[in-house]
Amino acid sequence: MDIKMNKQKKDMRRRGEILEGARPGWPETLTALSLYLIGIIMLGIGMMQIPDEQAILRINIGGVGNGLIGLAALFAACALRVRNLRAFGFRATERKWLLVGVALGVAAFIGCFVIEGVYFHFITEPNNQADFQTAAKGGILSLFVLIITGAILTPLGEEFVFRGVIANALNRYGALAGVVGSAAIFGIVHGFSVILFDAFMVGILTGILFRKTGSVWPGVVVHIVYNSLNLLYYSTL
């Protein structure tokens, strides 16, 4: 009886070690990225049907949709082989790393003014943040809803995919692939505009935190702080 129980305990421990050491790879990366891109394209087509007079509704639908698409892409990747959310960065981390995330979110907000100042010195392009600015200036309630959709749901969905799956998988090839590679993909997905460079910067910061901690939560904090400060800034324009 004791021998059987000891064997069961060893088997359970071995399975736990396998799960603990597991991490997403190319199947999970391609699945998550493909589903995310398909979802975002479909969301974008749907948003284009909403007239400019309903810009506030349009941008909030975009924020909710982005978050849900990211969550769906994560679960699809997780269901492939690993089936353990801890392997995708869903693990607790020390409080100091969350505080570092806050500080880096503020630094990223300041950094975007430098990036955009240099970019717009050489390049002129249409304002692709107009809907965000309209919603941010639509009053307290409108700003509150926008922060929920654009500064909480959107960062959650994006971090789950781009750090929890993509950076996680690429980290096996070293820091250059894991941090810079995932940040480049993150930037390109945001489109070929100044936002590509802003997103690349945020991707670098969140990618470094994910590599150091193995947790998605410090990066989520960076992203939420960064987006929130930008939306609060838009409300003052």
GROMACS .gro file of C-alpha atoms in nm:
model
  237
    1MET     CA    1   0.000   0.000   0.000
    2ASP     CA    2   0.278   0.240   0.100
    3ILE     CA    3   0.474   0.150  -0.212
    4LYS     CA    4   0.171   0.228  -0.430
    5MET     CA    5   0.107   0.562  -0.257
    6ASN     CA    6   0.474   0.660  -0.289
    7LYS     CA    7   0.464   0.576  -0.660
    8GLN     CA    8   0.153   0.790  -0.704
    9LYS     CA    9   0.319   1.080  -0.523
   10LYS     CA   10   0.629   1.048  -0.741
   11ASP     CA   11   0.415   1.043  -1.055
   12MET     CA   12   0.223   1.351  -0.944
   13ARG     CA   13   0.549   1.530  -0.859
   14ARG     CA   14   0.695   1.436  -1.197
   15ARG     CA   15   0.387   1.567  -1.380
   16GLY     CA   16   0.407   1.888  -1.180
   17GLU     CA   17   0.772   1.931  -1.271
   18ILE     CA   18   0.692   1.875  -1.639
   19LEU     CA   19   0.416   2.136  -1.627
   20GLU     CA   20   0.634   2.378  -1.433
   21GLY     CA   21   0.913   2.348  -1.688
   22ALA     CA   22   0.683   2.363  -1.990
   23ARG     CA   23   0.660   2.673  -2.204
   24PRO     CA   24   0.488   2.772  -2.527
   25GLY     CA   25   0.667   2.714  -2.855
   26TRP     CA   26   0.605   2.776  -3.224
   27PRO     CA   27   0.263   2.600  -3.236
   28GLU     CA   28   0.134   2.823  -2.956
   29THR     CA   29   0.295   3.135  -3.103
   30LEU     CA   30   0.151   3.082  -3.451
   31THR     CA   31  -0.190   2.992  -3.311
   32ALA     CA   32  -0.214   3.292  -3.081
   33LEU     CA   33  -0.075   3.541  -3.333
   34SER     CA   34  -0.291   3.412  -3.619
   35LEU     CA   35  -0.611   3.418  -3.415
   36TYR     CA   36  -0.525   3.760  -3.276
   37LEU     CA   37  -0.460   3.908  -3.621
   38ILE     CA   38  -0.776   3.755  -3.768
   39GLY     CA   39  -0.978   3.884  -3.475
   40ILE     CA   40  -0.829   4.233  -3.494
   41ILE     CA   41  -0.889   4.256  -3.869
   42MET     CA   42  -1.252   4.149  -3.826
   43LEU     CA   43  -1.291   4.393  -3.537
   44GLY     CA   44  -1.143   4.672  -3.747
   45ILE     CA   45  -1.381   4.601  -4.036
   46GLY     CA   46  -1.674   4.609  -3.797
   47MET     CA   47  -1.555   4.937  -3.641
   48MET     CA   48  -1.531   5.095  -3.985
   49GLN     CA   49  -1.907   5.052  -4.019
   50ILE     CA   50  -1.966   5.278  -3.718
   51PRO     CA   51  -1.999   5.644  -3.825
   52ASP     CA   52  -1.777   5.922  -3.691
   53GLU     CA   53  -2.074   6.061  -3.499
   54GLN     CA   54  -2.044   5.754  -3.276
   55ALA     CA   55  -1.667   5.770  -3.234
   56ILE     CA   56  -1.690   5.719  -2.857
   57LEU     CA   57  -1.889   5.399  -2.900
   58ARG     CA   58  -1.654   5.288  -3.176
   59ILE     CA   59  -1.334   5.321  -2.974
   60ASN     CA   60  -1.484   5.153  -2.668
   61ILE     CA   61  -1.602   4.859  -2.877
   62GLY     CA   62  -1.246   4.839  -3.006
   63GLY     CA   63  -1.103   4.827  -2.654
   64VAL     CA   64  -1.342   4.557  -2.535
   65GLY     CA   65  -1.291   4.359  -2.854
   66ASN     CA   66  -0.913   4.380  -2.829
   67GLY     CA   67  -0.919   4.247  -2.475
   68LEU     CA   68  -1.153   3.958  -2.558
   69ILE     CA   69  -0.959   3.865  -2.872
   70GLY     CA   70  -0.635   3.852  -2.677
   71LEU     CA   71  -0.795   3.636  -2.409
   72ALA     CA   72  -0.938   3.397  -2.671
   73ALA     CA   73  -0.601   3.373  -2.848
   74LEU     CA   74  -0.430   3.293  -2.518
   75PHE     CA   75  -0.676   3.017  -2.427
   76ALA     CA   76  -0.648   2.867  -2.775
   77ALA     CA   77  -0.268   2.856  -2.744
   78CYS     CA   78  -0.288   2.714  -2.393
   79ALA     CA   79  -0.529   2.439  -2.502
   80LEU     CA   80  -0.289   2.307  -2.767
   81ARG     CA   81  -0.036   2.118  -2.558
   82VAL     CA   82   0.073   2.278  -2.231
   83ARG     CA   83  -0.269   2.338  -2.073
   84ASN     CA   84  -0.121   2.519  -1.777
   85LEU     CA   85  -0.164   2.897  -1.745
   86ARG     CA   86   0.139   2.923  -1.516
   87ALA     CA   87   0.353   2.830  -1.815
   88PHE     CA   88   0.214   3.139  -1.990
   89GLY     CA   89   0.321   3.377  -1.714
   90PHE     CA   90   0.015   3.356  -1.493
   91ARG     CA   91   0.211   3.343  -1.172
   92ALA     CA   92   0.254   3.570  -0.873
   93THR     CA   93   0.553   3.801  -0.854
   94GLU     CA   94   0.718   4.015  -0.589
   95ARG     CA   95   0.561   4.352  -0.510
   96LYS     CA   96   0.882   4.532  -0.605
   97TRP     CA   97   0.839   4.422  -0.968
   98LEU     CA   98   0.487   4.565  -0.977
   99LEU     CA   99   0.627   4.894  -0.847
  100VAL     CA  100   0.898   4.878  -1.112
  101GLY     CA  101   0.615   4.831  -1.360
  102VAL     CA  102   0.450   5.153  -1.239
  103ALA     CA  103   0.778   5.344  -1.272
  104LEU     CA  104   0.843   5.206  -1.621
  105GLY     CA  105   0.487   5.292  -1.725
  106VAL     CA  106   0.553   5.655  -1.629
  107ALA     CA  107   0.890   5.646  -1.805
  108ALA     CA  108   0.726   5.506  -2.120
  109PHE     CA  109   0.466   5.785  -2.113
  110ILE     CA  110   0.746   6.044  -2.102
  111GLY     CA  111   0.941   5.853  -2.364
  112CYS     CA  112   0.654   5.862  -2.613
  113PHE     CA  113   0.680   6.243  -2.626
  114VAL     CA  114   1.046   6.210  -2.725
  115ILE     CA  115   0.968   5.947  -2.988
  116GLU     CA  116   0.678   6.143  -3.135
  117GLY     CA  117   0.872   6.470  -3.123
  118VAL     CA  118   1.149   6.321  -3.337
  119TYR     CA  119   0.908   6.131  -3.564
  120PHE     CA  120   0.684   6.428  -3.645
  121HIS     CA  121   0.988   6.645  -3.710
  122PHE     CA  122   1.048   6.437  -4.023
  123ILE     CA  123   0.710   6.280  -4.104
  124THR     CA  124   0.356   6.412  -4.127
  125GLU     CA  125   0.062   6.173  -4.101
  126PRO     CA  126  -0.310   6.184  -4.012
  127ASN     CA  127  -0.406   6.171  -3.646
  128ASN     CA  128  -0.479   5.804  -3.575
  129GLN     CA  129  -0.565   5.873  -3.212
  130ALA     CA  130  -0.863   6.097  -3.286
  131ASP     CA  131  -1.123   5.854  -3.148
  132PHE     CA  132  -0.930   5.816  -2.823
  133GLN     CA  133  -0.905   6.194  -2.792
  134THR     CA  134  -1.276   6.241  -2.862
  135ALA     CA  135  -1.375   5.986  -2.599
  136ALA     CA  136  -1.124   6.122  -2.346
  137LYS     CA  137  -1.271   6.471  -2.383
  138GLY     CA  138  -1.632   6.348  -2.365
  139GLY     CA  139  -1.673   6.405  -1.992
  140ILE     CA  140  -1.595   6.215  -1.672
  141LEU     CA  141  -1.815   5.914  -1.752
  142SER     CA  142  -1.679   5.883  -2.105
  143LEU     CA  143  -1.321   5.904  -1.976
  144PHE     CA  144  -1.392   5.645  -1.705
  145VAL     CA  145  -1.536   5.397  -1.957
  146LEU     CA  146  -1.245   5.463  -2.193
  147ILE     CA  147  -0.992   5.385  -1.921
  148ILE     CA  148  -1.170   5.055  -1.851
  149THR     CA  149  -1.174   4.955  -2.217
  150GLY     CA  150  -0.858   5.119  -2.350
  151ALA     CA  151  -0.629   5.119  -2.046
  152ILE     CA  152  -0.728   4.795  -1.874
  153LEU     CA  153  -0.896   4.550  -2.112
  154THR     CA  154  -0.674   4.628  -2.410
  155PRO     CA  155  -0.345   4.595  -2.217
  156LEU     CA  156  -0.463   4.269  -2.062
  157GLY     CA  157  -0.544   4.115  -2.401
  158GLU     CA  158  -0.223   4.237  -2.560
  159GLU     CA  159   0.005   4.132  -2.276
  160PHE     CA  160  -0.151   3.785  -2.262
  161VAL     CA  161  -0.067   3.732  -2.629
  162PHE     CA  162   0.255   3.925  -2.686
  163ARG     CA  163   0.430   3.853  -2.358
  164GLY     CA  164   0.251   3.546  -2.221
  165VAL     CA  165   0.276   3.356  -2.549
  166ILE     CA  166   0.507   3.520  -2.803
  167ALA     CA  167   0.786   3.666  -2.588
  168ASN     CA  168   0.764   3.358  -2.369
  169ALA     CA  169   0.822   3.126  -2.663
  170LEU     CA  170   1.097   3.340  -2.816
  171ASN     CA  171   1.285   3.367  -2.486
  172ARG     CA  172   1.423   3.018  -2.543
  173TYR     CA  173   1.639   3.171  -2.819
  174GLY     CA  174   1.784   3.442  -2.594
  175ALA     CA  175   1.713   3.800  -2.491
  176LEU     CA  176   1.743   3.943  -2.842
  177ALA     CA  177   1.470   3.719  -2.978
  178GLY     CA  178   1.256   3.721  -2.664
  179VAL     CA  179   1.262   4.092  -2.589
  180VAL     CA  180   1.348   4.270  -2.915
  181GLY     CA  181   1.181   4.016  -3.144
  182SER     CA  182   0.851   4.013  -2.956
  183ALA     CA  183   0.859   4.394  -2.926
  184ALA     CA  184   0.910   4.426  -3.302
  185ILE     CA  185   0.611   4.200  -3.370
  186PHE     CA  186   0.407   4.399  -3.119
  187GLY     CA  187   0.501   4.726  -3.290
  188ILE     CA  188   0.424   4.602  -3.642
  189VAL     CA  189   0.082   4.475  -3.536
  190HIS     CA  190  -0.001   4.833  -3.432
  191GLY     CA  191   0.046   4.950  -3.791
  192PHE     CA  192   0.301   5.155  -3.979
  193SER     CA  193   0.272   5.488  -3.806
  194VAL     CA  194   0.426   5.662  -3.507
  195ILE     CA  195   0.238   5.416  -3.285
  196LEU     CA  196   0.466   5.139  -3.414
  197PHE     CA  197   0.761   5.305  -3.238
  198ASP     CA  198   0.562   5.377  -2.921
  199ALA     CA  199   0.445   5.016  -2.909
  200PHE     CA  200   0.799   4.890  -2.973
  201MET     CA  201   0.923   5.089  -2.674
  202VAL     CA  202   0.648   4.951  -2.450
  203GLY     CA  203   0.719   4.601  -2.585
  204ILE     CA  204   1.088   4.632  -2.492
  205LEU     CA  205   1.007   4.736  -2.134
  206THR     CA  206   0.740   4.474  -2.078
  207GLY     CA  207   0.953   4.208  -2.249
  208ILE     CA  208   1.244   4.278  -2.014
  209LEU     CA  209   1.016   4.250  -1.711
  210PHE     CA  210   0.867   3.926  -1.837
  211ARG     CA  211   1.211   3.777  -1.898
  212LYS     CA  212   1.328   3.873  -1.548
  213THR     CA  213   1.017   3.765  -1.357
  214GLY     CA  214   0.846   3.500  -1.569
  215SER     CA  215   0.519   3.674  -1.487
  216VAL     CA  216   0.288   3.873  -1.715
  217TRP     CA  217   0.169   4.099  -1.432
  218PRO     CA  218   0.457   4.351  -1.414
  219GLY     CA  219   0.420   4.408  -1.789
  220VAL     CA  220   0.045   4.445  -1.751
  221VAL     CA  221   0.112   4.718  -1.492
  222VAL     CA  222   0.349   4.900  -1.731
  223HIS     CA  223   0.092   4.884  -2.008
  224ILE     CA  224  -0.201   4.996  -1.793
  225VAL     CA  225  -0.008   5.291  -1.647
  226TYR     CA  226   0.118   5.395  -1.991
  227ASN     CA  227  -0.224   5.379  -2.157
  228SER     CA  228  -0.397   5.547  -1.862
  229LEU     CA  229  -0.156   5.842  -1.860
  230ASN     CA  230  -0.198   5.886  -2.234
  231LEU     CA  231  -0.578   5.888  -2.205
  232LEU     CA  232  -0.565   6.135  -1.915
  233TYR     CA  233  -0.337   6.351  -2.125
  234TYR     CA  234  -0.580   6.335  -2.418
  235SER     CA  235  -0.856   6.458  -2.187
  236THR     CA  236  -0.662   6.784  -2.136
  237LEU     CA  237  -0.609   6.865  -2.505
   0.00000   0.00000   0.00000
